[in-house]
XYZ file of C-alpha atoms in Angstrom:
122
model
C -1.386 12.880 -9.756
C 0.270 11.636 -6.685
C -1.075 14.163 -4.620
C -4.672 12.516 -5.371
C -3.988 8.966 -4.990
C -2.999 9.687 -1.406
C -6.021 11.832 -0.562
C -7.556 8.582 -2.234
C -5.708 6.156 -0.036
C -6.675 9.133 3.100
C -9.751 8.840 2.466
C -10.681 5.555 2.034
C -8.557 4.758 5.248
C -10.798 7.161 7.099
C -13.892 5.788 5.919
C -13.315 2.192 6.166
C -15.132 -0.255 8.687
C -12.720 -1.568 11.151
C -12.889 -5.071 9.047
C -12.124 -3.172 6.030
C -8.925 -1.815 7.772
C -8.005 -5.108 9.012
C -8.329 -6.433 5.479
C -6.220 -3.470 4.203
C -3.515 -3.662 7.127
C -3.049 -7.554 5.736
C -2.780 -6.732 2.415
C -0.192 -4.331 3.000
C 1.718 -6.661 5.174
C 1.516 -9.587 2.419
C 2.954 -7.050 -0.110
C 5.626 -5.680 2.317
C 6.717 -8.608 2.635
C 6.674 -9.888 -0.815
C 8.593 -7.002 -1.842
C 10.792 -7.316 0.879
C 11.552 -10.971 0.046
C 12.514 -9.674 -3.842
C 14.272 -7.135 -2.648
C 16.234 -9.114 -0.891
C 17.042 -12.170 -2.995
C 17.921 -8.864 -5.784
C 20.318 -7.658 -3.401
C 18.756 -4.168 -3.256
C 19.773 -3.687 1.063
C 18.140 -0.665 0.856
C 14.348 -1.347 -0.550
C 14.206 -4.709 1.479
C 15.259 -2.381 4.767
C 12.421 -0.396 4.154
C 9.530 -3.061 3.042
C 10.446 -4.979 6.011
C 10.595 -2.017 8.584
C 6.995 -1.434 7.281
C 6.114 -4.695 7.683
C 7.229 -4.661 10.932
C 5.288 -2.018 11.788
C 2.177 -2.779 10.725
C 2.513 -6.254 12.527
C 3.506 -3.932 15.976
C -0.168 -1.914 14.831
C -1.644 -5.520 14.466
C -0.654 -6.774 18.197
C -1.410 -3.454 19.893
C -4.667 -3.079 18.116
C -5.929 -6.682 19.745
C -8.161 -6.670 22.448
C -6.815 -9.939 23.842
C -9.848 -10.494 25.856
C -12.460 -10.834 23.032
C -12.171 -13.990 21.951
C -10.360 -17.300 22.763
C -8.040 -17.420 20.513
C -6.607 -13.924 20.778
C -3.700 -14.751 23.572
C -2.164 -17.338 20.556
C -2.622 -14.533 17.737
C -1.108 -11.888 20.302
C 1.716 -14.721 20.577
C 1.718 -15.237 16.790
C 2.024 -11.617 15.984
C 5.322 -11.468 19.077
C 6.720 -14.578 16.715
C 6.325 -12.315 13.378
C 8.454 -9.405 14.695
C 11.380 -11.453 16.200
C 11.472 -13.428 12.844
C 11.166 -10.138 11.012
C 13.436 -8.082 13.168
C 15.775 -11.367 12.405
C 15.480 -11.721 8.729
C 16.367 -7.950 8.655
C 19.215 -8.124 10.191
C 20.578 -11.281 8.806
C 19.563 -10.443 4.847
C 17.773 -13.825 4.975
C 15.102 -14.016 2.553
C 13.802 -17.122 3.285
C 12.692 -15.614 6.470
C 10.816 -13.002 5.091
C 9.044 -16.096 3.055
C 8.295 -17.838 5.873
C 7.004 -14.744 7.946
C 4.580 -14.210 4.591
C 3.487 -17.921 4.672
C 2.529 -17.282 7.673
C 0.626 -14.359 6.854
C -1.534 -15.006 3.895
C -3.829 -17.923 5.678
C -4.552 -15.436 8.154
C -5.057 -12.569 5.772
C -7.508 -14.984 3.577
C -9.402 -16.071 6.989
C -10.168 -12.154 8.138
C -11.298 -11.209 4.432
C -13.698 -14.488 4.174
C -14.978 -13.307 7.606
C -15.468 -9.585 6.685
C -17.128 -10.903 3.458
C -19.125 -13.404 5.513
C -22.843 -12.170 5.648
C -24.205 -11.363 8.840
């Protein structure tokens, strides 16, 4: 069974329109780092180490992925995204949940914006 849901997830990755992906990257993130948050405040080390090492790596995908030059306001995301991984990095080290929250506060607007623009008709 497992075995199919990730040739699911493969393939759906590998088929997805680059707005798609973006959508999918933030969703991930937002759950990373709601999980990470629980895992946290449940005092499972372990599980939060891992959700928020993911997180942090999608948001390191995120900020290499942005062509800074395409628009204005890509230098202040590029800048947001640097911001995200030193609070992350932080809230990792430091067990601090509330970080983590923060970090997904952050997050969700953005997430929300890039979906309503994928959905947007052309």
């Amino acid at each position: 069974m497992t075995n199919h849901r990730d040739r699911y997830l493969q393939d759906s990755i590998n088929t997805a329109s680059p707005a798609k992906l973006l959508m999918m990257l933030y969703d991930r993130l937002v759950l990373d780092l709601m999980h990470g948050e629980e895992a946290l405040r449940g005092g499972d080390r372990e599980s939060a180490n891992n959700r928020i090492g993911h997180a942090q790596e999608i948001v390191m995908e995120l900020h290499a992925s942005l062509k800074v030059d395409a628009w204005d306001g890509a230098p202040g995301l590029a800048n947001l995204y640097g911001f995200l991984l030193t609070e992350l990095i932080g809230a990792n080290i430091k067990r601090d949940a509330d970080r983590v929250a923060a970090c997904r506060k952050l997050v969700e607007p953005l997430r929300d914006a890039w979906r309503e623009a994928a959905l947007a008709p052309a």
